[in-house]
Amino acid sequence: QLREMARLAYDGYDSLLRLRTLTGLSRGDAGRYFEPSSLSKLERAHLANVFDVQRMVQQAVRSEFHLESRGR
């Protein structure tokens, strides 16, 4: 399960970097900020999945290192 989570996190990171790069190239800036409404429906769904994986990884880290009781 950890291996699969790591692969999903890697793929998500790769997707975010690709989106940032393409946005930056099209606007001539760093591409760091963009409006989700400027994305297609499919791109927004993919972005939502990336953030779901991020939350899953954060929860796994909290659980592994017993950080649940320490406030967020």
XYZ file of C-alpha atoms in Angstrom:
72
model
C 0.000 0.000 0.000
C 2.828 2.458 0.761
C 4.402 1.739 -2.604
C 1.143 2.515 -4.386
C 0.663 5.697 -2.337
C 4.207 6.792 -3.194
C 3.567 6.176 -6.896
C 0.330 8.177 -6.774
C 2.098 11.017 -4.934
C 4.892 11.011 -7.515
C 2.401 11.057 -10.384
C 0.470 13.887 -8.724
C 3.610 15.934 -8.206
C 4.550 15.359 -11.837
C 1.086 16.504 -12.945
C 1.260 19.670 -10.847
C 4.700 20.537 -12.216
C 3.496 19.953 -15.765
C 0.461 22.187 -15.191
C 2.642 24.887 -13.648
C 5.117 24.720 -16.521
C 2.458 24.878 -19.226
C 0.674 27.727 -17.442
C 3.926 29.647 -17.034
C 4.921 29.163 -20.649
C 1.562 30.349 -21.920
C 1.562 33.437 -19.684
C 5.280 34.183 -19.665
C 5.610 33.895 -15.890
C 6.403 31.259 -13.269
C 2.995 29.609 -13.656
C 2.742 29.379 -9.921
C -0.808 30.678 -9.633
C -3.728 29.871 -11.887
C -7.487 29.972 -11.763
C -8.990 26.488 -11.543
C -11.924 27.840 -13.550
C -9.516 28.263 -16.477
C -9.039 24.484 -16.597
C -11.208 22.040 -18.496
C -13.643 19.858 -16.570
C -11.300 16.889 -16.987
C -8.281 18.914 -15.789
C -10.213 20.100 -12.704
C -11.227 16.516 -11.905
C -7.602 15.407 -12.255
C -6.464 18.264 -10.010
C -9.044 17.240 -7.392
C -7.668 13.684 -7.510
C -4.131 14.998 -7.010
C -5.247 16.857 -3.881
C -7.082 13.754 -2.635
C -3.789 11.848 -2.862
C -2.016 14.683 -1.050
C -4.518 14.475 1.806
C -4.085 10.688 1.909
C -0.285 11.037 2.173
C -0.590 13.700 4.887
C -2.909 11.458 6.885
C -0.525 8.514 6.534
C 2.382 10.660 7.790
C 0.306 11.900 10.742
C -0.642 8.362 11.609
C 2.869 6.915 11.171
C 4.474 9.552 13.360
C 1.623 9.754 15.880
C 0.878 13.399 15.137
C -2.899 13.083 15.431
C -3.134 14.546 18.931
C -0.939 17.578 18.182
C -3.388 19.844 16.397
C -3.001 20.791 12.773
